[in-house]
XYZ file of C-alpha atoms in Angstrom:
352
model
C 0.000 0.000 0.000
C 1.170 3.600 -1.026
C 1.721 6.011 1.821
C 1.255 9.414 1.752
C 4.860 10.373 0.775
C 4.537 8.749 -2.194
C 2.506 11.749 -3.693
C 4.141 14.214 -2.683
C 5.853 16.444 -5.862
C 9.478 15.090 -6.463
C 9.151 12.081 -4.750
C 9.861 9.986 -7.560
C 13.205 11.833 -8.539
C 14.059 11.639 -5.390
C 13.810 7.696 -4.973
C 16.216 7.415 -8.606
C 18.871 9.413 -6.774
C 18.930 7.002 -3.507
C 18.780 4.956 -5.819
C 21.898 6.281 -7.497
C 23.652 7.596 -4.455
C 23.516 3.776 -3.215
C 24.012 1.801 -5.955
C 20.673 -0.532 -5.145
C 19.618 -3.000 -7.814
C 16.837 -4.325 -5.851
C 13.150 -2.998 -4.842
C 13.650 -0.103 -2.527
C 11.368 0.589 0.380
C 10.061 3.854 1.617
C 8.643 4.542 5.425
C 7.273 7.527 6.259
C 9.147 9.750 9.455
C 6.465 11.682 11.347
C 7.245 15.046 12.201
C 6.778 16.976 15.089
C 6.254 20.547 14.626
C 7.312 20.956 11.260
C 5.078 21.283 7.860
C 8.045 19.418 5.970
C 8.290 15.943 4.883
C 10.481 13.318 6.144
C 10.336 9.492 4.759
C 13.163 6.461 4.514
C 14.390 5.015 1.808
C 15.450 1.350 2.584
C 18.321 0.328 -0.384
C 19.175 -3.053 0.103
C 20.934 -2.870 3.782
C 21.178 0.548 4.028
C 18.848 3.200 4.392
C 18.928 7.184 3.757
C 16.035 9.757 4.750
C 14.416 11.855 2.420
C 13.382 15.419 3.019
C 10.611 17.234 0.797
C 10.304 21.024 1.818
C 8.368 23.228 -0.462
C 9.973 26.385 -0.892
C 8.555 29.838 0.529
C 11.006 32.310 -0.242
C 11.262 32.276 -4.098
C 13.455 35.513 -4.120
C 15.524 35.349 -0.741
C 17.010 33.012 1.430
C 14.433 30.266 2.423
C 14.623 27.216 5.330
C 16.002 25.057 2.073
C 18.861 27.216 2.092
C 19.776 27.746 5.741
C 19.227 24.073 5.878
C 21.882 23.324 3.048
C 24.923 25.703 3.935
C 24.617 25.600 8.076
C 24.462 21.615 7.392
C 27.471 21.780 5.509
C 29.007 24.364 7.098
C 28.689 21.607 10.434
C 29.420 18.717 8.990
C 32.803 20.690 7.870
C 33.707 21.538 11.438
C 33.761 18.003 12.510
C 30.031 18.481 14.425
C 27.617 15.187 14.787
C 25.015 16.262 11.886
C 23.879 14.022 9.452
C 25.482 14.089 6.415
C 23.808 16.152 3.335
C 24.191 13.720 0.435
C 21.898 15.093 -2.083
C 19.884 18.835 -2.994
C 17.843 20.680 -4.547
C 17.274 23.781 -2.510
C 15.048 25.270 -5.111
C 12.530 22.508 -5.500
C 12.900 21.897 -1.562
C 14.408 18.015 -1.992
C 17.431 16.320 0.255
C 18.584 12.910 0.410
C 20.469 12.735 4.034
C 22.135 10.140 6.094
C 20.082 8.236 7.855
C 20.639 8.922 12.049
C 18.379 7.023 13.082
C 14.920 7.493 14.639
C 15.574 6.992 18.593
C 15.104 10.642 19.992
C 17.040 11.706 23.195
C 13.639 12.159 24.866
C 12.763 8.006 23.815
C 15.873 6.949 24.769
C 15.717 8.631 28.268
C 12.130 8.089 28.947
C 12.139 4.644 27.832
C 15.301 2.868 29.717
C 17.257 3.118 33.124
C 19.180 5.555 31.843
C 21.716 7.413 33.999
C 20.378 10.941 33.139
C 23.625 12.335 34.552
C 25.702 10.190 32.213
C 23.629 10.852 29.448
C 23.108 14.821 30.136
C 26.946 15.065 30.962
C 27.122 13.640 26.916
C 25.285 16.042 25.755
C 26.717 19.195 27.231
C 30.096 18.018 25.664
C 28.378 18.011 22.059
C 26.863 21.219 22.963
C 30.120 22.636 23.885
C 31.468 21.763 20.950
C 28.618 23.141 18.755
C 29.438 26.617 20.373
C 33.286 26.236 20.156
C 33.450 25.171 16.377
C 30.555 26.155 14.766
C 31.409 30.187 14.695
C 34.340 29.439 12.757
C 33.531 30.725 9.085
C 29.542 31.019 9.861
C 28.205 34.031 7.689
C 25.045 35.853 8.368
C 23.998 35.036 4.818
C 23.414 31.875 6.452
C 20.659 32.521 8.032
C 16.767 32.679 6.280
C 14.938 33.928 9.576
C 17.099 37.068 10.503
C 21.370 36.731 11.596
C 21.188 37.681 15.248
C 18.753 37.149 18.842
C 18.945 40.878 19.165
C 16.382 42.387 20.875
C 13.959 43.252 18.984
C 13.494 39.584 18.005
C 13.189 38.218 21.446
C 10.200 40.632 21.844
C 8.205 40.171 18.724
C 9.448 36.069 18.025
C 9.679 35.279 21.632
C 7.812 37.295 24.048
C 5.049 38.354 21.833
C 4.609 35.065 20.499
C 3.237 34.246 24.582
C 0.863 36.792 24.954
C -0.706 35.998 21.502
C -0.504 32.559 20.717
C -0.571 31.333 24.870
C -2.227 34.140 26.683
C -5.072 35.124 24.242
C -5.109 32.322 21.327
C -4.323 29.238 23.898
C -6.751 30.268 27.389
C -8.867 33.100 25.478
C -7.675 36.126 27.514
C -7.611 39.714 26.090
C -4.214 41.227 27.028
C -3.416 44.046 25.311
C 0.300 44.414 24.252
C 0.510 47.792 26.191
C 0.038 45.706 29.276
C 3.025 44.177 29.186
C 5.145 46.067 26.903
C 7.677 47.117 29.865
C 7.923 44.583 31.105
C 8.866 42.770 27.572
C 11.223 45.684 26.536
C 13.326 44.662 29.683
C 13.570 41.166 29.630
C 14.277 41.526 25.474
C 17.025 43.629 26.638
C 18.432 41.701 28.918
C 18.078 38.225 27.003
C 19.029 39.629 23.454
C 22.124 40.526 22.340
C 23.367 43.431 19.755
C 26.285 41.698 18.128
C 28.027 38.263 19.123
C 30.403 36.203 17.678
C 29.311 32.934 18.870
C 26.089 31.179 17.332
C 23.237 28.995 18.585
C 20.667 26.930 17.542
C 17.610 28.107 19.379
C 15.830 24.729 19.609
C 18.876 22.402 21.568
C 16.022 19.771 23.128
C 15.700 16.389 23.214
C 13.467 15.798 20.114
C 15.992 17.609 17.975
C 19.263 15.103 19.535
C 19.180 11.600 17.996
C 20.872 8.629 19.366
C 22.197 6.318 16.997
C 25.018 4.291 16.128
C 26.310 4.663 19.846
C 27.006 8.317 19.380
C 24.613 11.357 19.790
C 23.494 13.244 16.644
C 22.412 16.745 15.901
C 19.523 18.220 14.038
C 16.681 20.707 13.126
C 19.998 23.176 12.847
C 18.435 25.377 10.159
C 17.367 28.104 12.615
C 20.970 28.499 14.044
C 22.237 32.292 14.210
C 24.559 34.688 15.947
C 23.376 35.095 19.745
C 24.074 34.229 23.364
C 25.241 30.341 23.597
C 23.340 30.209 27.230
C 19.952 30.036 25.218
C 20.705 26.466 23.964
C 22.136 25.338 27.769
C 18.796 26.837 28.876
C 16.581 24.727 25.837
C 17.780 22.202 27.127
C 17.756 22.013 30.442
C 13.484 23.530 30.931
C 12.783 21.036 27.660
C 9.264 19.745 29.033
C 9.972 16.307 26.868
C 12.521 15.398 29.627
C 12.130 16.526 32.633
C 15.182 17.212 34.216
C 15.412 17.487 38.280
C 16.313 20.549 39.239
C 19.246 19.823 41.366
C 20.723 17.903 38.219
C 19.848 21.294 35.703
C 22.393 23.281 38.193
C 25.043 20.551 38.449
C 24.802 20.857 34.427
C 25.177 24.499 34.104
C 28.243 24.911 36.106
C 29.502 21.816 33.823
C 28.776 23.629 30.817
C 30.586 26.847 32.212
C 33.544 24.624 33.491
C 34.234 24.092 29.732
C 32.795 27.002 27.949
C 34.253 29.616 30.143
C 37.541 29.398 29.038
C 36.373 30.311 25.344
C 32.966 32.258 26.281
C 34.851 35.033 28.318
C 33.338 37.354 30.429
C 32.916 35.669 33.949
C 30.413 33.085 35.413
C 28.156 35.544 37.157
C 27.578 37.554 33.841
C 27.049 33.927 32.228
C 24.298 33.223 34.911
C 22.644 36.442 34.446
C 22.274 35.867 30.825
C 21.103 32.588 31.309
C 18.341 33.332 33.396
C 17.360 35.962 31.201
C 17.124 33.971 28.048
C 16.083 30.563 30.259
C 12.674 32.583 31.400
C 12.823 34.202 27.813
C 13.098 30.024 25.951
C 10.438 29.539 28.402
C 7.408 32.195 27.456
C 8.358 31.203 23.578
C 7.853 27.414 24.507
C 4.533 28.140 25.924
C 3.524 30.588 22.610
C 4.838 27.630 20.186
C 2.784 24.869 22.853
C -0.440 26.961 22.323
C -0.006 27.994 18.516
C 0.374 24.174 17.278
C -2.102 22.818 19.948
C -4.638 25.222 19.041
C -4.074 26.811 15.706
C -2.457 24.286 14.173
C -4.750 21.892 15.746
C -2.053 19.523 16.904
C -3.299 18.325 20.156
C -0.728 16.644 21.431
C 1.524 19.812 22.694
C -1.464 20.933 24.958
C -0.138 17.944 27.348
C 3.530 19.896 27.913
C 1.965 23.411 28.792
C 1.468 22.580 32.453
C 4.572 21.716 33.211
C 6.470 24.302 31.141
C 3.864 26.674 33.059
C 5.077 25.583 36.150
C 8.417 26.354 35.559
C 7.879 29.656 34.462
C 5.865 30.259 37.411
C 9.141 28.953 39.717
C 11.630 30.778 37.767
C 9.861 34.118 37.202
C 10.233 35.089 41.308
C 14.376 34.543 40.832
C 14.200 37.778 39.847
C 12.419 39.631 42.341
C 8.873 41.237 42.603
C 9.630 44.466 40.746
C 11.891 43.683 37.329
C 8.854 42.106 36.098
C 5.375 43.047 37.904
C 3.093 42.590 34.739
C 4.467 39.524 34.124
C 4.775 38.703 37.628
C 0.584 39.489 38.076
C -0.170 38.256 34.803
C 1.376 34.610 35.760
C -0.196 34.877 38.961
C -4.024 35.363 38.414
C -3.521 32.370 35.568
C -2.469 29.993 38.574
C -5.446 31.164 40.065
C -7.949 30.863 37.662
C -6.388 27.525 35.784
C -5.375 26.293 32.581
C -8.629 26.627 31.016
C -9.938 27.991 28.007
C -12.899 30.268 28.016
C -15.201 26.647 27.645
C -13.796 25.401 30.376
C -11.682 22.690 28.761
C -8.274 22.327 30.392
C -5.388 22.452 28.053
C -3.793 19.711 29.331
């Protein structure tokens, strides 16, 4: 029986050059890879005893750098540095097609969740290969890189990140009304104090456990297409508040100062500037999480995120205080009378 990906435009092409790429005479096999988030198109292509993954993205930006692009060059430019992505073998940005090695399809999260895993072990893995994303990967990356805007400046942390949770949480996910006057102080100062105005280091701004594959006894790195110049603490903070692992507190602090025992010696600055940034972008990752929870479990109608906004509520509601009552009283009150009132919509259904 025919699966879905087999109509998709460009499929066929796409099979002759696995095809090609792995020199299979016999019948190849194609499985589709569902997505999480993303619109775009994953499937594998069995070839004999080997398998690569296929990627169908239709193109948006016919006249500018589009996700097809970032996609090719910041893949390449990783793979070039050494970095555990998986290999690019075949593309054609403009018609939105990629062959790629196959890593597998056992997330971080599955492997953690479903095993007696040492998270420690595990975790202490990761914030190696994270450590090595930020050393290596500035090293020749351009801003022509980069479809979605070069830099986590401010102004992008307030309309991407913070205005994202008061429309697509707040109002689109419980059915409140808050004006953006209401907390527009409030945002100006924590978009200050999260975004940068120039940097020389990079991140990818979605370092969680559903974009971290384990395969092939190694860990493997991707989703890297949104990667641009910013404040490395963003990633440390994705993925220590990712609500797809939950991470013990105790352990999230033990990690941090083991990310800073490495980093620090090529990060500069010193480690009380590198916690204040953190907790800045950490509560700033966390109001964006709970604007992308509510915008795919209600807009896009993808139920299955409306399960994590509890928890990632809950952490915003324990971090938020760290900073004391008056940095961020809108916020502060806003936060507050939703604990009070519940995760509900205006219908009464909990968004859980």
């Amino acid at each position: 029986m025919k699966s879905i990906v087999h109509n998709l435009p460009g499929f066929e092409d796409l099979i002759e050059k696995a095809r090609t790429i792995s020199g299979a005479v016999e019948k190849i096999r194609v499985s589709p890879v569902f997505g999480d988030g993303s619109d775009r198109k994953f499937f594998r292509i069995f070839c004999g005893s080997s398998s690569l993954v296929g990627l169908i993205s239709p193109r948006v930006g016919k006249d500018s750098t589009d996700e097809n692009d970032s996609y090719l060059l910041i893949g390449n430019h990783l793979h070039s540095k050494g970095l555990p992505v998986p290999r690019i073998l075949y593309a054609e940005v403009r018609e939105g097609r990629f062959l790629l090695e196959d890593a597998g399809d056992l997330h971080l999260e599955n492997f953690v969740n479903s095993r007696r895993t040492n998270l420690k072990s595990i975790y202490s893995h990761v914030i190696t290969m994270l450590g090595a994303l930020h050393r290596k990967a500035p090293q020749g990356f351009e801003p022509g890189f980069c479809f979605d805007t070069a830099l986590y400046d401010p102004s992008f942390v307030y309309d991407r990140e913070l205005e994202y949770f008061r429309e697509s949480f707040v109002n689109g996910c419980l059915g409140l009304d808050i004006a953006a006057d209401e907390l527009r102080p409030d945002f100006e100062a924590l978009a200050e104090a999260a975004g940068v105005h120039k940097s020389s280091f990079v991140l990818h701004r979605d370092f969680q456990s559903r974009n971290i594959m384990v395969c092939r006894a190694r860990l493997w790195l991707i989703d890297f297409q949104g990667m641009r110049f910013g404040p490395p603490a963003y990633d440390l903070a994705s993925l220590l508040i990712d609500p797809y692992v939950r991470v013990p507190e105790g352990l999230q602090a033990g990690l941090v100062s083991m990310y800073w025992s490495s980093a620090g010696k090529y990060l500069g600055g010193s480690k009380g500037d590198f916690i204040r940034k953190f907790e800045a972008v950490r509560l700033a990752r966390n109001l964006q999480m709970l604007g992308a929870f509510g915008f795919l479990g209600v807009t896009k109608k993808k139920k299955q995120f409306l399960h994590y906004i509890p928890f990632a509520f809950e952490q915003l509601a324990r971090h938020l205080p760290k900073f004391g009552r008056m940095q961020f009283p809108r916020l502060a009150k806003l936060v507050s009378a939703i604990r009070r009132r519940g995760l509900s919509n205006p219908r009464g259904n909990l968004v859980t």
